[in-house]
C-alpha positions as a LaTeX table, in Angstrom:
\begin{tabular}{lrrr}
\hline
Residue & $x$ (\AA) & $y$ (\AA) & $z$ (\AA) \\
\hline
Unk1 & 0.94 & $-23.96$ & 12.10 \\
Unk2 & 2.70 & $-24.15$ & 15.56 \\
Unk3 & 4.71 & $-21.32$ & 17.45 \\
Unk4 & 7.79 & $-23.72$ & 17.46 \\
Unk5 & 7.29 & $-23.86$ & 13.47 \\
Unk6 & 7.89 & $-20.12$ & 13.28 \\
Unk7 & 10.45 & $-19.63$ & 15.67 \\
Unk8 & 12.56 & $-22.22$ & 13.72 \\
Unk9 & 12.19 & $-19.78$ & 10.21 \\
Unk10 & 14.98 & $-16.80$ & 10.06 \\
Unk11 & 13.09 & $-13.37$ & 10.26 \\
Unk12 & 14.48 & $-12.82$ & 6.82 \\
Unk13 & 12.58 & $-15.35$ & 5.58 \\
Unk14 & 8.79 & $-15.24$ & 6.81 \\
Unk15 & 8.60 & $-11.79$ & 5.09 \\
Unk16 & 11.12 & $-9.96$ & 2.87 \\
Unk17 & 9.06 & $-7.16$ & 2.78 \\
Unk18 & 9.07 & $-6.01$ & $-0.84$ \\
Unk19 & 5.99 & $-3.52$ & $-1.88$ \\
Unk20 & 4.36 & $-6.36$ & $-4.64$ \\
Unk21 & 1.71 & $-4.45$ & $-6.03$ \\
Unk22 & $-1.31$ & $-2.01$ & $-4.63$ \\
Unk23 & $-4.65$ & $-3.10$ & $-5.08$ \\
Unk24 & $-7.89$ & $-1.01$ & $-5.10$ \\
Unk25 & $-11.37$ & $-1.95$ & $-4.57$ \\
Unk26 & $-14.21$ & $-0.21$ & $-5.14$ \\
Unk27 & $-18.10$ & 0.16 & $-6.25$ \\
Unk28 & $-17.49$ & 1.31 & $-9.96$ \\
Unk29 & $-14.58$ & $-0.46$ & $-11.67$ \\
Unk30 & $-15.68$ & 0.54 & $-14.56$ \\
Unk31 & $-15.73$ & 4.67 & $-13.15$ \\
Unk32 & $-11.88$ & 3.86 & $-11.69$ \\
Unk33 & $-10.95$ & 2.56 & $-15.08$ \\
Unk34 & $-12.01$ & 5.55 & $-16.65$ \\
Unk35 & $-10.62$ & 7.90 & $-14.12$ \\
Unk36 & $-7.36$ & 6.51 & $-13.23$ \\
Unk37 & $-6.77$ & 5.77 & $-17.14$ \\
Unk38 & $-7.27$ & 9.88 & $-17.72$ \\
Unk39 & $-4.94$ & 10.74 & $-14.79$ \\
Unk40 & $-2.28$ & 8.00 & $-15.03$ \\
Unk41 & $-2.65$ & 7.02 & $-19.01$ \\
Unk42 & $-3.22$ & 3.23 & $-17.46$ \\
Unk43 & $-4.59$ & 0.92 & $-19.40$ \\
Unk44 & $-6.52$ & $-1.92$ & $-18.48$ \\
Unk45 & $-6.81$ & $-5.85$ & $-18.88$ \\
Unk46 & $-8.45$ & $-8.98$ & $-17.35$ \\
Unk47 & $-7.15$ & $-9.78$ & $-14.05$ \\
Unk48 & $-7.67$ & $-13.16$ & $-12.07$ \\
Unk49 & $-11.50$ & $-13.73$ & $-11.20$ \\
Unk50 & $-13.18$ & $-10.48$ & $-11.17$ \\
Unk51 & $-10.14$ & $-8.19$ & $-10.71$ \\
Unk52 & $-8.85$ & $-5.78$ & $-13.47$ \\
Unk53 & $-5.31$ & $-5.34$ & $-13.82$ \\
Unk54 & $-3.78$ & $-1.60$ & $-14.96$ \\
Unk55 & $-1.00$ & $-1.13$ & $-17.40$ \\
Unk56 & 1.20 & 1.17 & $-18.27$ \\
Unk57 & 3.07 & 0.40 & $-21.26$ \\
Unk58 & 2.20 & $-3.16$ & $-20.67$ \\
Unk59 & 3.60 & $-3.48$ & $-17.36$ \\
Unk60 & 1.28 & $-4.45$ & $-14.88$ \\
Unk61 & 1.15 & $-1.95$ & $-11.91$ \\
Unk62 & $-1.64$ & $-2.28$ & $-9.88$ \\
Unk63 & $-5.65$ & $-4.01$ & $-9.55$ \\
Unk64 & $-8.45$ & $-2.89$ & $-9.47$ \\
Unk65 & $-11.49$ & $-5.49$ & $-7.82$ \\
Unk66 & $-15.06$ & $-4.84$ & $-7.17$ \\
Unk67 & $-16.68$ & $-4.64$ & $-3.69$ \\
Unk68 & $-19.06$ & $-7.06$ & $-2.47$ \\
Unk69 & $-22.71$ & $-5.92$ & $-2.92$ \\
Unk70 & $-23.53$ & $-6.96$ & $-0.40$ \\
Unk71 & $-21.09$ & $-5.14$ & 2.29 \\
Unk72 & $-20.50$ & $-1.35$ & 2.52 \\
Unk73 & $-16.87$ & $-1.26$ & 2.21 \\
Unk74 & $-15.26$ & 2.12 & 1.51 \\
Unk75 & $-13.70$ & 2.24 & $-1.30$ \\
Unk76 & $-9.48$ & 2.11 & $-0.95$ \\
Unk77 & $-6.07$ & 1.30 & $-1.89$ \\
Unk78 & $-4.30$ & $-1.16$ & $-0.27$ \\
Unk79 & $-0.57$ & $-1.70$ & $-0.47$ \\
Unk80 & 1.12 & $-5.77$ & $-0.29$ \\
Unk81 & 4.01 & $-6.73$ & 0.28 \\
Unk82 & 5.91 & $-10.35$ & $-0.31$ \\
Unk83 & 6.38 & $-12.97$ & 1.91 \\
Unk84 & 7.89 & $-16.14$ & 2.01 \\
Unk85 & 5.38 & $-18.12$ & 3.67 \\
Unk86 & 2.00 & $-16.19$ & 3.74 \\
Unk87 & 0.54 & $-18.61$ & 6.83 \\
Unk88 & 3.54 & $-17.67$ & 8.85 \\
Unk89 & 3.59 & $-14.12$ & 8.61 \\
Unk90 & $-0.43$ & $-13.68$ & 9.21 \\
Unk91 & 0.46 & $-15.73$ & 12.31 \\
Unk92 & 2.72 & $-13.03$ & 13.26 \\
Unk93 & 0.16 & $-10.84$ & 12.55 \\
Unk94 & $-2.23$ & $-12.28$ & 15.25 \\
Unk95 & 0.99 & $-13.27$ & 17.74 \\
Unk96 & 1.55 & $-9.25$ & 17.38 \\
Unk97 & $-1.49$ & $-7.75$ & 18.56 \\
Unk98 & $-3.03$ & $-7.44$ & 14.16 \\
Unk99 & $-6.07$ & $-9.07$ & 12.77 \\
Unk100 & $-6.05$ & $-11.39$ & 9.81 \\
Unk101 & $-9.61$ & $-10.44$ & 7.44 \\
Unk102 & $-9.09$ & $-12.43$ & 4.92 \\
Unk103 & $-7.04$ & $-15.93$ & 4.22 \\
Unk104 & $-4.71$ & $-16.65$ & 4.08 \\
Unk105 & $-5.91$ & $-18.50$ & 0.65 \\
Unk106 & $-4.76$ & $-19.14$ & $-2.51$ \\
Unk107 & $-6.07$ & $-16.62$ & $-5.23$ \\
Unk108 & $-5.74$ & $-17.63$ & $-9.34$ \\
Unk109 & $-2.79$ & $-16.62$ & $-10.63$ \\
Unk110 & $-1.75$ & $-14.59$ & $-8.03$ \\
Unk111 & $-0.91$ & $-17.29$ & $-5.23$ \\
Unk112 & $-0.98$ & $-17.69$ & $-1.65$ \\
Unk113 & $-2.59$ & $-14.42$ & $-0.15$ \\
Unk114 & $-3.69$ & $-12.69$ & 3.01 \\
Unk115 & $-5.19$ & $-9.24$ & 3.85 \\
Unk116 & $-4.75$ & $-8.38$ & 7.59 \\
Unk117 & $-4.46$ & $-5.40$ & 9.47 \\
Unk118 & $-1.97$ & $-4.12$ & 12.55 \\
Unk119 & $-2.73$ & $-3.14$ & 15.97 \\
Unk120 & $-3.74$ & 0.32 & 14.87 \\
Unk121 & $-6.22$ & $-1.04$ & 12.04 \\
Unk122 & $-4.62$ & $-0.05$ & 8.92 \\
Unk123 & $-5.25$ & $-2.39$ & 6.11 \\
Unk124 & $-2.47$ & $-4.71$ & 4.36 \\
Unk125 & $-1.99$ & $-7.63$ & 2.31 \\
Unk126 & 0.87 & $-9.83$ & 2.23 \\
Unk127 & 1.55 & $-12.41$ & $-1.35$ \\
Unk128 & 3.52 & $-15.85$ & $-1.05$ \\
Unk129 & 6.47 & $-14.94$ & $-3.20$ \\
Unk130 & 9.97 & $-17.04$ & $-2.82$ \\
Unk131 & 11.68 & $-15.16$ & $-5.80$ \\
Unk132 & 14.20 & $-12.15$ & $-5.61$ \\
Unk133 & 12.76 & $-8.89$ & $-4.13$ \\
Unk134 & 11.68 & $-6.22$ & $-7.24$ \\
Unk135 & 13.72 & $-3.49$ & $-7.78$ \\
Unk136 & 12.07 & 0.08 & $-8.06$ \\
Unk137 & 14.10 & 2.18 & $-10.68$ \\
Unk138 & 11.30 & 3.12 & $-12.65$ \\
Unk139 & 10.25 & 6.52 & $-12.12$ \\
Unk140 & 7.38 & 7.23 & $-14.89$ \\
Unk141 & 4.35 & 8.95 & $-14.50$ \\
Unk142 & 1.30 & 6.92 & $-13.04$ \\
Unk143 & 3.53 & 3.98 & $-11.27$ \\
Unk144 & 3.15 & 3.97 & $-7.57$ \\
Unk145 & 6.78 & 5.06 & $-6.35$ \\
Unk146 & 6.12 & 4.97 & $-2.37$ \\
Unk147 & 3.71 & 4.07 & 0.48 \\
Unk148 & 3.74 & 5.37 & 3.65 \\
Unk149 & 1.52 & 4.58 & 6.89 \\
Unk150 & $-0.47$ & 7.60 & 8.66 \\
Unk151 & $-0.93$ & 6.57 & 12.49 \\
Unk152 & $-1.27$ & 7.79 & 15.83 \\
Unk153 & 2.07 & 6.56 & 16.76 \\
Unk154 & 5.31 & 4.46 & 15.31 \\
Unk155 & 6.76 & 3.02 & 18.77 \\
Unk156 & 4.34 & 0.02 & 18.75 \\
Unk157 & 3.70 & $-0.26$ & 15.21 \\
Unk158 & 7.50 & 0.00 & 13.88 \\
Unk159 & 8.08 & $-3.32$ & 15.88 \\
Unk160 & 4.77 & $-5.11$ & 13.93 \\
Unk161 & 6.30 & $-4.26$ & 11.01 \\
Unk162 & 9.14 & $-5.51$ & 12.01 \\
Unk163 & 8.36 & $-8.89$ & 13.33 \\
Unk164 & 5.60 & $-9.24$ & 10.38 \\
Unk165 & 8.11 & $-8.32$ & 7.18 \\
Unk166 & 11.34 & $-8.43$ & 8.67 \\
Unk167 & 12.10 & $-5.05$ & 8.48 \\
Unk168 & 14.75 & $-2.52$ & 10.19 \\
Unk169 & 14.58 & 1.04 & 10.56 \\
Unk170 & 17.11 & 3.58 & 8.75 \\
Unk171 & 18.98 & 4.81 & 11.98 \\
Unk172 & 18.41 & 8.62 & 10.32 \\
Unk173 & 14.67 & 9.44 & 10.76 \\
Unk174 & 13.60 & 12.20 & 8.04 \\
Unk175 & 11.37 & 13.73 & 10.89 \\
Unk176 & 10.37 & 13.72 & 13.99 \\
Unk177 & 7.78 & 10.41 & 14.81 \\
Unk178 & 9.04 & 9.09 & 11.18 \\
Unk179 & 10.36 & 6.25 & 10.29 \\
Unk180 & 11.90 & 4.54 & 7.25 \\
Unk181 & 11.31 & 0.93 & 7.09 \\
Unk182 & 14.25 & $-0.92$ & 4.87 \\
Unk183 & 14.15 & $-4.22$ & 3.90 \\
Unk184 & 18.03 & $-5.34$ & 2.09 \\
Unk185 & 19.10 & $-2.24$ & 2.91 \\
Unk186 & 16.61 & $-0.37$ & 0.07 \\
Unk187 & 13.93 & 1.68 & 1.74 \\
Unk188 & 10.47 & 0.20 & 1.13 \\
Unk189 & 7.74 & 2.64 & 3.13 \\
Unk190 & 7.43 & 5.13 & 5.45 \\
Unk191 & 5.83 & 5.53 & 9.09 \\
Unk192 & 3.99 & 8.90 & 9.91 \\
Unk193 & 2.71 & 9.07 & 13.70 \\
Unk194 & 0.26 & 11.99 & 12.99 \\
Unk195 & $-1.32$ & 11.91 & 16.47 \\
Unk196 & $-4.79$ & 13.04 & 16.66 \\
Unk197 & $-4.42$ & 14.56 & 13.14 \\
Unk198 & $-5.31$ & 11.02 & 11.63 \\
Unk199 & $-8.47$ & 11.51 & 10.19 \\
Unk200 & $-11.45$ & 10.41 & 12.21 \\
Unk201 & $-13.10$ & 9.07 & 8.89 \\
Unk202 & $-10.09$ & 6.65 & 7.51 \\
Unk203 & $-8.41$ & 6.28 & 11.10 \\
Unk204 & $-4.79$ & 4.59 & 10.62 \\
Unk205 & $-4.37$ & 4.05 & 7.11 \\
Unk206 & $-1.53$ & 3.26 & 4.15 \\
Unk207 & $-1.18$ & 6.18 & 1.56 \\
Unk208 & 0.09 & 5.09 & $-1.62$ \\
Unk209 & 1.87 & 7.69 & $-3.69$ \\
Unk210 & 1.67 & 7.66 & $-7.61$ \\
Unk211 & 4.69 & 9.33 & $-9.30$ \\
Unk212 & 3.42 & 12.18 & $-11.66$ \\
Unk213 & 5.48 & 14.86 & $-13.63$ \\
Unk214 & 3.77 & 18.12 & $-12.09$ \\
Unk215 & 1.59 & 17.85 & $-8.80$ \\
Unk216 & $-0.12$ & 21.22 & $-9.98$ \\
Unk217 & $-1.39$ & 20.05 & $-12.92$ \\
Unk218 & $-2.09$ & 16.57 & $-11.84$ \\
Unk219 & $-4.10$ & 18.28 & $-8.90$ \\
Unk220 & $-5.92$ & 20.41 & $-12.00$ \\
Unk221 & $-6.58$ & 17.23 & $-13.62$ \\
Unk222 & $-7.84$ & 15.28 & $-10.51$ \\
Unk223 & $-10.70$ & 17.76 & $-10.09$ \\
Unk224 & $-11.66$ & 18.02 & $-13.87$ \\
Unk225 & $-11.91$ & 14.30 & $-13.62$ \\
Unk226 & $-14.47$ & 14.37 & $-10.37$ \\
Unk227 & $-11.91$ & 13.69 & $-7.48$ \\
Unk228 & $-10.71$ & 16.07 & $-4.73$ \\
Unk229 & $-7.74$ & 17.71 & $-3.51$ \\
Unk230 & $-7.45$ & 16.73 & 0.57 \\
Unk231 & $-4.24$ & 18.37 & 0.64 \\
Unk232 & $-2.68$ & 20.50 & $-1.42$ \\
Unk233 & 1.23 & 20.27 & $-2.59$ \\
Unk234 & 3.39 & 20.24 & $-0.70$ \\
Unk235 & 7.39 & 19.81 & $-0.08$ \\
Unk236 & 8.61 & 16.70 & 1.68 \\
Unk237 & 11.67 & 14.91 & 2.08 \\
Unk238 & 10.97 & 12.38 & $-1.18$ \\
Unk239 & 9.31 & 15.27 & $-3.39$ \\
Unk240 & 6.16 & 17.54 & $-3.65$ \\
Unk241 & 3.19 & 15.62 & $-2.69$ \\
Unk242 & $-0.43$ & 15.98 & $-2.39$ \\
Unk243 & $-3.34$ & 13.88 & $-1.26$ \\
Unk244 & $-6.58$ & 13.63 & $-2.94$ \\
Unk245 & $-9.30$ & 11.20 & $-3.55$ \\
Unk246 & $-10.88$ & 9.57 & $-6.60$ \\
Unk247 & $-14.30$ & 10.32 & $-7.17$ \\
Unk248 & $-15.13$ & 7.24 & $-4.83$ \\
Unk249 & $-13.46$ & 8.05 & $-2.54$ \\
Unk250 & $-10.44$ & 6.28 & $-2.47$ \\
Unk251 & $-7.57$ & 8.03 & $-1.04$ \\
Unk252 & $-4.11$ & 9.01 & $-2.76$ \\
Unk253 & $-1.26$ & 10.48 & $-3.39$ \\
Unk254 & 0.57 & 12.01 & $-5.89$ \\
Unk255 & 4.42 & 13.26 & $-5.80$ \\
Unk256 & 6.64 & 15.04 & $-8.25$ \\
Unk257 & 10.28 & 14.34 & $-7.69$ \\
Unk258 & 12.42 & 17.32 & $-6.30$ \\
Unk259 & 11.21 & 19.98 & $-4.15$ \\
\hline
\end{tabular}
């Protein structure tokens, strides 16, 4: 892969951007299962290799893998999104000041992968995928509906993201130090520059959100079920959200729609 082979591919094209899936990996698959099955009413079927995928009513919507014996890797969700050409965009990725972990590679029945992160560390994956971006009308309980990046700052990382998926920013920020990334004009995922309120333990991280009918008793449930409540409900500018973790762990969120 040369430099001159990138700059001769439109923007539009390395990376379209598209959320494809979230993934989770963990120590228990068999704990998630049970867990995310009781909170989300997921169901669960062979995946490629090891991996699990969950359903809901028989759409796949997210997978679940196992984490190396061998390394202690916290347990977490990580959001991809599509691309084009996986090679070129996790050379952007390294051309931009990111890391590329893993890849890229080709993965059964899933195709050309990569898991990288940007300059602040957070963890993504990007899939080969030359189709039509995937619409997100679908609004029932347990899909993920959003993702949105906690980091120290969005000035640097906003142009990553940008040179990395081909995104552009909504010119109307919802908040101060937040940006909406839009890829074909549909907003995609959201930018938080939290400043030193990033958690020491995670550092810059995606948060995927899960839709659920009522935060309150999804919170209720999350706690019956072994997780915890990191931050209770709360109002925002896409619905009232909260973040918790699975008993792993793994770190979440769940939003209601409306206020």
């Amino acid at each position: 892969m040369t430099q001159a082979r990138q700059a001769a591919v439109p923007r539009a094209e390395r990376a379209p951007g598209a959320p494809w899936r979230v993934s989770l990996l963990t120590h228990r698959p068999a704990a998630a299962e049970e867990f995310y099955g009781a909170l989300f009413g997921w169901e669960f079927g062979p995946g490629p290799g090891r991996r699990t995928r969950a359903l809901l009513d028989g759409q796949e919507v997210a997978g679940i893998g196992q984490s190396p014996p061998d390394r202690q890797l916290p347990s977490a969700w990580t959001p991809f999104f599509t691309a084009y050409d996986v090679d070129l965009a996790a050379g952007q990725v390294r051309l931009c000041g990111g890391t590329v972990a893993v890849g890229p590679l080709d993965s059964a029945g899933e195709g050309r992968t990569a898991v990288a992160a940007d300059p602040a560390g957070a963890v993504f994956g990007l899939r080969e995928d030359k189709g039509p971006s995937p619409t997100r009308g679908d609004d029932r309980h347990g899909l993920p509906v959003w993702t949105e990046l906690i980091t120290y700052e969005t000035e640097r990382v906003v142009k990553f993201y940008e040179m990395v998926c081909g995104y552009d920013q909504d010119p109307a920020p919802p908040a101060p130090d937040h940006v909406t990334l839009r890829t074909d004009g549909r907003p995609v995922a959201g930018l938080h520059g939290a400043g030193r309120a990033v958690p020491r333990d995670r550092g810059a991280h995606w948060l995927t959100h899960f839709r659920v009918t009522d935060a309150e008793v999804a919170l209720a449930r999350v706690t019956a079920l072994g997780g915890r409540v990191l931050e209770p409900a709360r109002p925002g500018t896409r619905g009232r959200a909260a973040t918790v973790a699975d008993p792993e762990g793994a770190v979440f969120a769940v939003l209601q729609a409306g206020g």
